[in-house]
Tab-separated table of C-alpha atoms and ligand atoms in Angstrom:
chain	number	residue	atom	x	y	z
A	11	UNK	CA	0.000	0.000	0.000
A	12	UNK	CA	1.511	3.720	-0.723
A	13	UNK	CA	1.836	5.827	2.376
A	14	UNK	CA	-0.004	8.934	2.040
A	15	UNK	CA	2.474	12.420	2.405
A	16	UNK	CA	2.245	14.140	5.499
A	17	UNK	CA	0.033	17.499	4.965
A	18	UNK	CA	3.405	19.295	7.090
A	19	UNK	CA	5.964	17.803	3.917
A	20	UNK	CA	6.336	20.036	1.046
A	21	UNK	CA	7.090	18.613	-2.544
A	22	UNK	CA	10.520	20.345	-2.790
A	23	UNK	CA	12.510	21.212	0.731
A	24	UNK	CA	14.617	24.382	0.221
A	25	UNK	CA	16.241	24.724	3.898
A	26	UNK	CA	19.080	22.184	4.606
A	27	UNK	CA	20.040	23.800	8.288
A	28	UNK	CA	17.392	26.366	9.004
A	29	UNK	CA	19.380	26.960	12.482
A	30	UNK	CA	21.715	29.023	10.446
A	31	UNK	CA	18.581	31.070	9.921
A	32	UNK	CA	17.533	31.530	13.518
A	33	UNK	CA	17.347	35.349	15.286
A	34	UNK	CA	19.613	33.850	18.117
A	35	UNK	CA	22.290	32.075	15.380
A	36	UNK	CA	25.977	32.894	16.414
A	37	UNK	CA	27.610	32.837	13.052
A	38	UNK	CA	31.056	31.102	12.924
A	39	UNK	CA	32.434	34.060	10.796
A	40	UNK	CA	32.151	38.133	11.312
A	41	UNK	CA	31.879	39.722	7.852
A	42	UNK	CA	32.112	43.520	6.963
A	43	UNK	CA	33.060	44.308	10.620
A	44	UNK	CA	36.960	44.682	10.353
A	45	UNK	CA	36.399	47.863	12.194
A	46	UNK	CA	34.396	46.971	15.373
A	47	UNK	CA	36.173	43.786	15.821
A	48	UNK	CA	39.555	45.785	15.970
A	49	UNK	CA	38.846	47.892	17.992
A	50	UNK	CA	36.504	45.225	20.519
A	51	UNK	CA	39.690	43.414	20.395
A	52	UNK	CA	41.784	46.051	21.644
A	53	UNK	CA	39.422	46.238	24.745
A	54	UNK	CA	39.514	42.994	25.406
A	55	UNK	CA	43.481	42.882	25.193
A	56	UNK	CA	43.741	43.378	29.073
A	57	UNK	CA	41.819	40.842	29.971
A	58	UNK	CA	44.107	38.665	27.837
A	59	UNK	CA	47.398	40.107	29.678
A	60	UNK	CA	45.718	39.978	33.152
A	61	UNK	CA	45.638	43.255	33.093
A	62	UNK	CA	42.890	45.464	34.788
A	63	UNK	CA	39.979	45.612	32.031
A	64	UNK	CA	38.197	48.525	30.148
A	65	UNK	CA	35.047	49.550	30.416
A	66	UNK	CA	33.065	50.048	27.077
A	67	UNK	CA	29.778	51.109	25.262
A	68	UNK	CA	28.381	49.567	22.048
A	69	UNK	CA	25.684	51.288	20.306
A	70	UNK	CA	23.962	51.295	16.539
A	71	UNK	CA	20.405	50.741	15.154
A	72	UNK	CA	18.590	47.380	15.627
A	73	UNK	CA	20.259	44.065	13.630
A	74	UNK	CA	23.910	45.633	12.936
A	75	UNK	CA	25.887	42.933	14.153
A	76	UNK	CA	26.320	44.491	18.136
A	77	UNK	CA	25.376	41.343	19.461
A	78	UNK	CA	27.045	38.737	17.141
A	79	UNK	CA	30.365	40.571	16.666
A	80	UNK	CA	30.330	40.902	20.701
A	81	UNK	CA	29.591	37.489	21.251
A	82	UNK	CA	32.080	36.481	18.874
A	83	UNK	CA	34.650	37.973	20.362
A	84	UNK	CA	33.838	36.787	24.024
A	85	UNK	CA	34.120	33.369	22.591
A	86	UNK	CA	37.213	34.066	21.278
A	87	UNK	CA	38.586	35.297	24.013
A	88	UNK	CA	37.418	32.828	26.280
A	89	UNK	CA	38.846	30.286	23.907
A	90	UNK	CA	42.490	31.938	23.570
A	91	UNK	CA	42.561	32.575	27.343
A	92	UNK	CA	42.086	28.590	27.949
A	93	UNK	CA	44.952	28.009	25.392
A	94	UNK	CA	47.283	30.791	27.068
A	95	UNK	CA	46.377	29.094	30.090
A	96	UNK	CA	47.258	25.801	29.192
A	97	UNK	CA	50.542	26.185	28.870
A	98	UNK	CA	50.863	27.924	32.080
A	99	UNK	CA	51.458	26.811	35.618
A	100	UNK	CA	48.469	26.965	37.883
A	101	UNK	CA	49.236	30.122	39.494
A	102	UNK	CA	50.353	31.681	36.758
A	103	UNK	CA	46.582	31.011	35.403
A	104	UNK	CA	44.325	33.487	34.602
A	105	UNK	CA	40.603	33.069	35.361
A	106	UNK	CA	38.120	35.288	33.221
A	107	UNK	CA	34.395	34.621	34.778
A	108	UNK	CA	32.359	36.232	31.795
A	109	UNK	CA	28.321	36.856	31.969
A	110	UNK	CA	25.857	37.672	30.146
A	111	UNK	CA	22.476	39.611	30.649
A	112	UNK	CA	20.463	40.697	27.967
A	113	UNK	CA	18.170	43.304	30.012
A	114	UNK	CA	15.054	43.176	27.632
A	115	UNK	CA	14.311	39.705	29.690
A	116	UNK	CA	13.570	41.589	32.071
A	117	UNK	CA	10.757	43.879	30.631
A	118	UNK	CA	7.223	42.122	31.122
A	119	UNK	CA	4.148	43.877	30.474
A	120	UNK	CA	4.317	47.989	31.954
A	121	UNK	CA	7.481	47.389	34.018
A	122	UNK	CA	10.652	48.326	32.412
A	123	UNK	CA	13.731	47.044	33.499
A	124	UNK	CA	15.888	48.591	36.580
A	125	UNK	CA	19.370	48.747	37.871
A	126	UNK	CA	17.324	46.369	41.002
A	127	UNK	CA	16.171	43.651	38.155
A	128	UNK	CA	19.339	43.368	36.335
A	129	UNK	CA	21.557	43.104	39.547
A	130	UNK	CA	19.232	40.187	40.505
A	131	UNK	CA	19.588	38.838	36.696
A	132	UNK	CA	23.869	38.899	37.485
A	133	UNK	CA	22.779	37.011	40.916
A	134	UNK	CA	21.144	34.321	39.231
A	135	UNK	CA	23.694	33.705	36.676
A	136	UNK	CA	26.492	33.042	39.063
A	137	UNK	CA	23.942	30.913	41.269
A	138	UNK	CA	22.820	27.294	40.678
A	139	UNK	CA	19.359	26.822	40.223
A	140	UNK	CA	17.626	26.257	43.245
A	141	UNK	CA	19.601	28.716	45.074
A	142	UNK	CA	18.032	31.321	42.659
A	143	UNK	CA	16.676	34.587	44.062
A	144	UNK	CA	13.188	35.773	42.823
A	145	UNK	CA	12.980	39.053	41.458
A	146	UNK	CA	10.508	40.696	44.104
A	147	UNK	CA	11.875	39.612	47.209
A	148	UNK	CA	14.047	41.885	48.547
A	149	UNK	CA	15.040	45.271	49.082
A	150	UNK	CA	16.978	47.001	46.334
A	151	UNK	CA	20.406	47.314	48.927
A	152	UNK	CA	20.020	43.639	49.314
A	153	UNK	CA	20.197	42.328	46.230
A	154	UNK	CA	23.346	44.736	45.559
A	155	UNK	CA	24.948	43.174	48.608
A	156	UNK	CA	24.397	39.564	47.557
A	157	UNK	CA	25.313	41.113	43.863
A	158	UNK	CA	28.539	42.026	44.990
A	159	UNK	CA	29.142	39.126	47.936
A	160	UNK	CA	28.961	36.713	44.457
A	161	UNK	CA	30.953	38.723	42.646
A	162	UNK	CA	33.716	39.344	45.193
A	163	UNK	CA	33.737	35.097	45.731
A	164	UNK	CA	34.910	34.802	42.484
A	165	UNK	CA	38.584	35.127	41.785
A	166	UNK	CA	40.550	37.136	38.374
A	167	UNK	CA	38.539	39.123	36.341
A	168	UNK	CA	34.741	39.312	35.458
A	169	UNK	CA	33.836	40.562	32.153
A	170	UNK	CA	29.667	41.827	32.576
A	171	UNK	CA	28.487	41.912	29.222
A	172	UNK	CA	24.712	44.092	29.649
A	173	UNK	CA	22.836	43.239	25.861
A	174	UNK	CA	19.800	45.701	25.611
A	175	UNK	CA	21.069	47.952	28.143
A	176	UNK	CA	18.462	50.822	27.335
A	177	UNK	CA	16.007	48.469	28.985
A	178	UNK	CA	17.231	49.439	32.299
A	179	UNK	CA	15.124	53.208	32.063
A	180	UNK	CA	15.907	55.625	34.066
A	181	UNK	CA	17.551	54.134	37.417
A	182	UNK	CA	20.980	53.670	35.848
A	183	UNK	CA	22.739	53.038	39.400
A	184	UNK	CA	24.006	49.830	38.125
A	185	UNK	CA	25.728	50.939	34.746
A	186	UNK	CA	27.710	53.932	37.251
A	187	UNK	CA	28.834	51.471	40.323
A	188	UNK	CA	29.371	48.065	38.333
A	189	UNK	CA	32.583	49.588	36.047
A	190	UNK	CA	33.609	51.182	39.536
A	191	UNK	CA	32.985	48.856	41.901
A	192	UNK	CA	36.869	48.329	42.621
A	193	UNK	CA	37.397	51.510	43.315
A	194	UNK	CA	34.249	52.367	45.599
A	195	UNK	CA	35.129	49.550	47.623
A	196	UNK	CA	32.161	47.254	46.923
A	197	UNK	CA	35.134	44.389	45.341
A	198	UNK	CA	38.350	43.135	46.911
A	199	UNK	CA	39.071	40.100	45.611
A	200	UNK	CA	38.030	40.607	41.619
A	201	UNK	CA	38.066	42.610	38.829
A	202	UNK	CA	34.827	43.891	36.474
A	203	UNK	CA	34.767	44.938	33.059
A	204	UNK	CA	31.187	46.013	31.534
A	205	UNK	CA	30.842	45.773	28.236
A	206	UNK	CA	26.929	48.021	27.779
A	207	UNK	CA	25.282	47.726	24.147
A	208	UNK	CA	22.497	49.673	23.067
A	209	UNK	CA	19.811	49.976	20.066
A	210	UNK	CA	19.166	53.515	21.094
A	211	UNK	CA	20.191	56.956	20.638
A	212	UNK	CA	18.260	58.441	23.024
A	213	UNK	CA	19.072	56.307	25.820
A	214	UNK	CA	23.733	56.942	25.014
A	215	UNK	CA	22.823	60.642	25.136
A	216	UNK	CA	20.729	61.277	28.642
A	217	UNK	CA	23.258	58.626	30.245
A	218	UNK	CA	24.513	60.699	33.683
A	219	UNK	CA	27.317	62.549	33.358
A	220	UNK	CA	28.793	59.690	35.993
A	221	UNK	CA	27.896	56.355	33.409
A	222	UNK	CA	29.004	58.448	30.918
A	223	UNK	CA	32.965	58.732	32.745
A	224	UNK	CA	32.332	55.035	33.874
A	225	UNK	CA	30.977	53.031	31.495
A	226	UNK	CA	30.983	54.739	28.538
A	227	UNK	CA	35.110	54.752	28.734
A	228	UNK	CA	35.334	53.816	25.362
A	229	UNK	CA	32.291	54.301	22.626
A	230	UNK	CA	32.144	52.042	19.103
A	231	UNK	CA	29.765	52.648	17.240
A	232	UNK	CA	28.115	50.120	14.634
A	233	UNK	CA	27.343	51.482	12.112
A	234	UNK	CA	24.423	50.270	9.511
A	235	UNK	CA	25.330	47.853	6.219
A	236	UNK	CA	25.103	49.415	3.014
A	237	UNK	CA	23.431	46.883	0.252
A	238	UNK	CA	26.709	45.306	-0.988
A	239	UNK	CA	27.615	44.401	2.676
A	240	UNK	CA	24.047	42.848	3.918
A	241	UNK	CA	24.560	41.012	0.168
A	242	UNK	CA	28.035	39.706	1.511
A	243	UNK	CA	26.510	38.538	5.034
A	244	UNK	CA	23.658	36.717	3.155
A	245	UNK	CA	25.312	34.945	0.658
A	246	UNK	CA	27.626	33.092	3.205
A	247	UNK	CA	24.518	32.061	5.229
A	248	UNK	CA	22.467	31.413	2.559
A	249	UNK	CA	25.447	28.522	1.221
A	250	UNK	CA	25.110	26.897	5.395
A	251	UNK	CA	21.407	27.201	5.378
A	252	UNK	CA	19.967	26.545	1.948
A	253	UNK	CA	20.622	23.701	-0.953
A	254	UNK	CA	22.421	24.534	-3.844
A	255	UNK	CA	20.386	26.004	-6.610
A	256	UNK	CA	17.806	27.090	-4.895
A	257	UNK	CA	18.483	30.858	-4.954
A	258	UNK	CA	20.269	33.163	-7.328
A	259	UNK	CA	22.590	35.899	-6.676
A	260	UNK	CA	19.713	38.360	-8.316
A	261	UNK	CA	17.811	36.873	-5.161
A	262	UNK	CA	20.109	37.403	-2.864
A	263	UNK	CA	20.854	41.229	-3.998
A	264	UNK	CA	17.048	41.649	-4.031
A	265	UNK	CA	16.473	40.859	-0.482
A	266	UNK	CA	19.720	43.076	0.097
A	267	UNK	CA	18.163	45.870	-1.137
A	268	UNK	CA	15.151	45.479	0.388
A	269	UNK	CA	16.548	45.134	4.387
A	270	UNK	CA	18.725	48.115	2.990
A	271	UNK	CA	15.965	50.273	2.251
A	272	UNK	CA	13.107	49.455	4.231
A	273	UNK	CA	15.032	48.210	7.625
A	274	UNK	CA	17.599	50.341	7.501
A	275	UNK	CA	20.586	48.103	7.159
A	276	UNK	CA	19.376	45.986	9.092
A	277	UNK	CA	21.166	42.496	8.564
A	278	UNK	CA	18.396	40.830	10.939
A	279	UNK	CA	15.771	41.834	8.510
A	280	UNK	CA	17.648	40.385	6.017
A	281	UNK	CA	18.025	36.925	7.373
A	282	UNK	CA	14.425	36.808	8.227
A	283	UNK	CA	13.995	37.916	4.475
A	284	UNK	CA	15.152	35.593	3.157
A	285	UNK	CA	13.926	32.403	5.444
A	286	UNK	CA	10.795	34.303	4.557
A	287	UNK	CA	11.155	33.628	1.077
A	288	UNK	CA	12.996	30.350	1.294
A	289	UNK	CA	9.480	29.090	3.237
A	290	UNK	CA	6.858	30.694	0.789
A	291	UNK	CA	8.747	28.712	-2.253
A	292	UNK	CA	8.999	25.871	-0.387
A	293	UNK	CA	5.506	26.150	0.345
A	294	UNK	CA	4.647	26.484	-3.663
A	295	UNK	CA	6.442	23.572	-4.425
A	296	UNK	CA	9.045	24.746	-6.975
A	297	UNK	CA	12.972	24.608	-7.055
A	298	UNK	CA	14.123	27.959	-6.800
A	299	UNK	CA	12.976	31.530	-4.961
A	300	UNK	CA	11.484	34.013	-7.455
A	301	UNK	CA	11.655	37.529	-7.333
A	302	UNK	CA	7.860	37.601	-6.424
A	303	UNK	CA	8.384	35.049	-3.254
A	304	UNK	CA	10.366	37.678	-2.018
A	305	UNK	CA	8.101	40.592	-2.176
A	306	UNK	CA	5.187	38.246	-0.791
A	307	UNK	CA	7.524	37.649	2.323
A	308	UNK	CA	8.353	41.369	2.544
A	309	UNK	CA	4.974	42.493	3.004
A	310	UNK	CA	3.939	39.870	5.250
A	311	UNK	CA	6.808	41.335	7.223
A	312	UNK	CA	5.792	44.437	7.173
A	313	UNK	CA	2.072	43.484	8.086
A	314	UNK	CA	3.689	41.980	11.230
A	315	UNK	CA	6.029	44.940	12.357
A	316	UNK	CA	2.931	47.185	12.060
A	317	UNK	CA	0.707	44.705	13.805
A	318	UNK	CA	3.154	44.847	16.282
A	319	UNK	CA	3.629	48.614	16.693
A	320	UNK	CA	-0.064	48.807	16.847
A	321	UNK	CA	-0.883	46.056	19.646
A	322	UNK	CA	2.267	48.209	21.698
A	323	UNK	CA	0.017	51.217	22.282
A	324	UNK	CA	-1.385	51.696	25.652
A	325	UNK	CA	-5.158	50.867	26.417
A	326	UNK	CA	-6.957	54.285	25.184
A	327	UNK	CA	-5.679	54.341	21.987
A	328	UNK	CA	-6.229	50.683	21.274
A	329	UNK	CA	-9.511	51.666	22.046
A	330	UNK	CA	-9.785	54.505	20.089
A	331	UNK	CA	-8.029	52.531	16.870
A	332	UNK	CA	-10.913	49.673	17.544
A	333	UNK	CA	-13.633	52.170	17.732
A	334	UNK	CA	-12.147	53.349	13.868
A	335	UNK	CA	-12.040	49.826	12.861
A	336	UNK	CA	-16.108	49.537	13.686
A	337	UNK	CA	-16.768	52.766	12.172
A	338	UNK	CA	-14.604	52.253	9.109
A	339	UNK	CA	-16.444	48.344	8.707
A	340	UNK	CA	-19.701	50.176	8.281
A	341	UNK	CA	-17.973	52.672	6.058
A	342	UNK	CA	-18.388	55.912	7.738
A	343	UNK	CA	-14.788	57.200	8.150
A	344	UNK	CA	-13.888	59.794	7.957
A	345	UNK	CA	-15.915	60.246	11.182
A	346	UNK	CA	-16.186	63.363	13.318
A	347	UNK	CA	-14.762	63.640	16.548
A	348	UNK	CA	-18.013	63.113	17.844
A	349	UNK	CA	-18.509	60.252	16.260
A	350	UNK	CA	-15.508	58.755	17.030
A	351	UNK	CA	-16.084	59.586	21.096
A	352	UNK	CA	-19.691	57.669	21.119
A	353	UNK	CA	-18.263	54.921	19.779
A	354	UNK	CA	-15.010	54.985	21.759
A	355	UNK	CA	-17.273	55.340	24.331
A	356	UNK	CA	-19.447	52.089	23.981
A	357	UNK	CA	-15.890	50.000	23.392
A	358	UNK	CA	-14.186	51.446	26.992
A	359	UNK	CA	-17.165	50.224	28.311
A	360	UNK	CA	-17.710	46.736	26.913
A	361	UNK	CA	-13.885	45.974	27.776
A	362	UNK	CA	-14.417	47.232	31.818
A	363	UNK	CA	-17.396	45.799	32.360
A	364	UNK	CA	-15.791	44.234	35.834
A	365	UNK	CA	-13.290	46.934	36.628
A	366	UNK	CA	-15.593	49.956	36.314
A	367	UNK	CA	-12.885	52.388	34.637
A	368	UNK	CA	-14.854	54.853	32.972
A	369	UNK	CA	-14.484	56.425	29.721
A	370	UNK	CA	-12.186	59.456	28.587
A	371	UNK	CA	-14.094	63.007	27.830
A	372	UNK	CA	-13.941	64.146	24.268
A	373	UNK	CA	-10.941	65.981	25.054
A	374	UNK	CA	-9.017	63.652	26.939
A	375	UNK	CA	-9.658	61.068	23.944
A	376	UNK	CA	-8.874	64.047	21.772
A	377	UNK	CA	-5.535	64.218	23.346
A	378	UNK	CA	-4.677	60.130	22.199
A	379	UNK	CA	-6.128	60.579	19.324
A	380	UNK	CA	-3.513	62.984	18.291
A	381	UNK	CA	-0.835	60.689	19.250
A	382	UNK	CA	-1.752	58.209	16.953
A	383	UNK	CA	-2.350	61.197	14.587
A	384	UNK	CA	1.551	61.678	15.045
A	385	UNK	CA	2.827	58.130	14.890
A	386	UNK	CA	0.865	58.107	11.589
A	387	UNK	CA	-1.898	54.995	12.263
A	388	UNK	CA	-4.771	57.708	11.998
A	389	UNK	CA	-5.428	60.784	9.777
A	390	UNK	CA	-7.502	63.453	10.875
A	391	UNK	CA	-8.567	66.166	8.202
A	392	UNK	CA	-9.602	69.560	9.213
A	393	UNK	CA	-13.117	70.969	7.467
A	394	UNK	CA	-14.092	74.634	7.155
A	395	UNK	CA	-17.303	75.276	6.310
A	396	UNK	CA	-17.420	78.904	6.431
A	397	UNK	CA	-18.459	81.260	8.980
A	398	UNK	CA	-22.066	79.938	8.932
A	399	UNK	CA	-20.833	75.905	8.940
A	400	UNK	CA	-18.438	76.096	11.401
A	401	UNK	CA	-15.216	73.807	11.563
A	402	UNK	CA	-14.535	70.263	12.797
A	403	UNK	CA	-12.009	67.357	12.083
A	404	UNK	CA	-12.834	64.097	10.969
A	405	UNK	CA	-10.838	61.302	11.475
A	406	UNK	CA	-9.691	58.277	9.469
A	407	UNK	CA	-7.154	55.272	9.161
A	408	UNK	CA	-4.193	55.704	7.321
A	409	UNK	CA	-2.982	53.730	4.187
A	410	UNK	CA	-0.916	51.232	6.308
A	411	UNK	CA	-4.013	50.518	8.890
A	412	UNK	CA	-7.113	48.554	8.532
A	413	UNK	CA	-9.942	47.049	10.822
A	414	UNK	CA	-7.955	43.615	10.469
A	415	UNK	CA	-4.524	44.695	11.469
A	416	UNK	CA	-6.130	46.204	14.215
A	417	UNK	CA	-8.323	42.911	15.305
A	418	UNK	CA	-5.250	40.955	15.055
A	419	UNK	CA	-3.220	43.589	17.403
A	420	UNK	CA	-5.473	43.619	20.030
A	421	UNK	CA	-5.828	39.498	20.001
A	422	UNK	CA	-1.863	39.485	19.579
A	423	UNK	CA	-2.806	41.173	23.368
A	424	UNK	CA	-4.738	38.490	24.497
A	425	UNK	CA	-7.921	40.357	24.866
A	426	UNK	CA	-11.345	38.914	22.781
A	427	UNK	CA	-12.419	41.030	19.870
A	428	UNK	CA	-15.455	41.947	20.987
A	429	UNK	CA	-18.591	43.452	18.306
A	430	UNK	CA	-19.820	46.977	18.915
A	431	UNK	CA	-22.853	48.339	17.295
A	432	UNK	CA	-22.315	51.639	15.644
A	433	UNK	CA	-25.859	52.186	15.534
A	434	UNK	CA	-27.136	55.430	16.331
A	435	UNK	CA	-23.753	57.298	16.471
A	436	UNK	CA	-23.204	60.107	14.445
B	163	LIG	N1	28.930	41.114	10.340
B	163	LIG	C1	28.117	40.057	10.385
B	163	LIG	N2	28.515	38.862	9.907
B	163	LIG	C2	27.685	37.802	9.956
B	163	LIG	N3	26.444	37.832	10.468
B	163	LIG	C3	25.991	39.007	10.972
B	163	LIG	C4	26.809	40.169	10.943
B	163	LIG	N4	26.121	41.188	11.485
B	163	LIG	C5	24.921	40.708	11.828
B	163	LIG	N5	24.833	39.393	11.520
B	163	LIG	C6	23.657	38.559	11.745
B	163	LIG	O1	22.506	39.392	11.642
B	163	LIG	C7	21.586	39.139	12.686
B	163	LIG	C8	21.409	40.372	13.544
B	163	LIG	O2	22.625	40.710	14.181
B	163	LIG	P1	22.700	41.075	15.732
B	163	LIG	O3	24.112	40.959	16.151
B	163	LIG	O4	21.711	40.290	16.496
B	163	LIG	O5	22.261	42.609	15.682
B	163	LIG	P2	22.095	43.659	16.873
B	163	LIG	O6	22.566	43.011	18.131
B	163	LIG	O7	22.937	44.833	16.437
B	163	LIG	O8	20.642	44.006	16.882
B	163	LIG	C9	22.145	37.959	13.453
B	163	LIG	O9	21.579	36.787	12.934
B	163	LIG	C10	23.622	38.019	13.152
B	163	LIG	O10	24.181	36.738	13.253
B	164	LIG	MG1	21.383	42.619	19.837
């Protein structure tokens, strides 16, 4: 009897290692990054003498390589420093302890991060589990006296790498003591190196004048990939992750120029680019990506970032963007500001049945809805009707937005999408 094909097989498999394709992939090989490797390598020299370490910043949009090239080089360091070591005697040794926290995993819903969270993040890496500290248990001097009681019972140098660093907000205690701690007299026995990277501007230029002396000791900056260089980066993963003759190089320079212009340089866009594309021909059944398997898995990007951005707004304007989607469905957007509030209105409501929180006045939805004006999801026009008509806005979604991408932003929230009559409002 012939076994029927699973309905998860495709005809024609594209992806040979689709690891090599994953966000959290450490690539064997830095490309196009002669620059920040040199001079991440003459930071890290130090630690490779035994000498006391440096202190340094990383910073550069989203997907250029901070994380990869930083990893990369801990590796090799940590790999060099076990073959220096071996052919040392055992005092002679030296002991690098290295750790990493990547400070967005400590971000859950309306609580950023803080110098408190992080410090018990470095606790719990140095602990076994079981002896783990929670994260709401103790006072904030606490857990930097355990912090530093495990960091003083180690012995050389620690290198504190801090991935994500602008998570931490505001309370950047942590980022100032940590690269001093030798010198304040919180450490005896060790020595730290911090190694901060950031995917923000913003956060590198309202740093305290103190972090800024501390940690910031030495700045690299990463800068974006032009076209030719995300082209570079993609060919050598494509050969690891897909079969032979399953992409062209006009493929390849085509999703090149598409991270390049849409993302920014962004080599992670890339990479997802083209897995994107890899999976949709897969999915079709034929033998090699097409130009047009590419642009499908562009857009379905892009209708996920903005999905994304959308279900990120806070609860009023979610509200406000669902109240458009019912009153665009029924097809009268543009709709006043009246309009707009009724329905608005009736949403707030059917989503706080249970916790009573009342709706916003006109004004104080007014005052969102001009947010989202800004960010671009809404557009408001302005009508003049002459002295006798009187003036008013009307509101509308922009090109990008659309009752579904809004549905799917607040369920991407967890929260039902529930059906409000815009009968009667006007
Ligand atoms: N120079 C490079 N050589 C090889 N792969 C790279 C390079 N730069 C970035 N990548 C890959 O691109 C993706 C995003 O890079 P990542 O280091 O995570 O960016 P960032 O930390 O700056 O946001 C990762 O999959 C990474 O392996
Ligand atoms: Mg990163």
């Amino acid at each position: 009897m012939e076994e029927e094909d699973s309905i998860f097989a495709d005809d024609v498999e594209m992806i040979d290692d689709a690891t090599v394709l994953e966000e959290d992939y450490t690539p064997s090989e830095i490309l196009c990054r002669d620059d920040s490797l040199g001079e991440l390598t003459d930071i890290s020299k130090p630690i490779y003498k035994g000498r006391p370490p440096q202190n340094a910043f990383l910073y550069g949009d989203t997907g250029v390589g901070k994380t990869a090239v930083t990893k990369y080089l801990r590796n090799r360091l940590i790999n060099d420093l076990g073959e220096k070591n071996s052919n040392l005697s055992n005092t002679d040794q030296l002991k690098l302890n290295d750790i990493w926290i990547n400070c967005e995993n400590f971000t859950t819903a309306g609580h950023t991060t803080s110098s408190y969270q992080v410090a018990v993040g470095i606790v719990n890496w140095l602990r076994e589990s079981g002896n783990r500290i929670t994260g709401t248990g103790y006072a904030p001097q606490d857990v930097y006296d355990i912090m530093y009681s495990e960091l003083d019972s180690l012995s050389g140098t620690v290198l504190i790498i801090l991935d994500e660093v602008d998570k931490i907000g505001e309370d950047d205690t942590l980022l100032y003591e940590l690269p001093r701690s030798r010198d304040i007299g919180y450490l005896e026995d060790v020595r730290v190196g911090v190694i901060g990277i950031s995917n923000n501007y913003t956060f590198r230029r309202n740093l305290s004048p103190k972090v800024k002396d501390s940690l910031c000791e030495t700045e690299i900056k990463f800068s974006p990939y032009d076209a030719t260089e995300l082209a570079d980066i993609l060919h050598n993963r494509a050969e690891q992750a897909l079969y032979d003759g399953t992409y062209a190089d006009g493929i390849i320079n085509l999703v090149s120029a598409l991270a390049y212009q849409e993302a920014s340089g962004s080599a992670r866009r890339a990479i997802r680019l083209l897995r994107g594309s890899a999976e949709i021909a897969e999915g079709e059944g034929v033998t090699q990506i097409q130009k047009e398997h590419v642009r499908q898995a562009n857009e379905k990007i892009e209708y996920g970032n903005i999905v994304e951005s959308i279900a990120e707004q806070d609860d009023e304007k979610l509200y406000i963007l669902k109240s458009l989607a019912h009153l665009a469905l029924v097809e009268k957007t543009p709709a006043r500001t009246r309009t707009v509030h009724q329905t608005y209105c009736r949403v707030v409501r059917a989503y706080n049945e249970d916790s009573g929180n009342e709706p916003l006045t006109r004004r104080g939805m007014f005052n969102h809805l001009s947010k989202l004006v800004m960010f671009g999801f809404v557009n408001t026009i302005d009508r003049n009707a002459g002295a006798a008509g009187g003036q008013w806005s009307e509101h509308g979604f922009s090109d990008d937005i659309g009752p579904s991408k809004i549905k799917e932003a607040i369920e991407a929230n967890g929260l039902e999408w529930k059906q409000i009559s815009t009968r009667g409002v006007s």
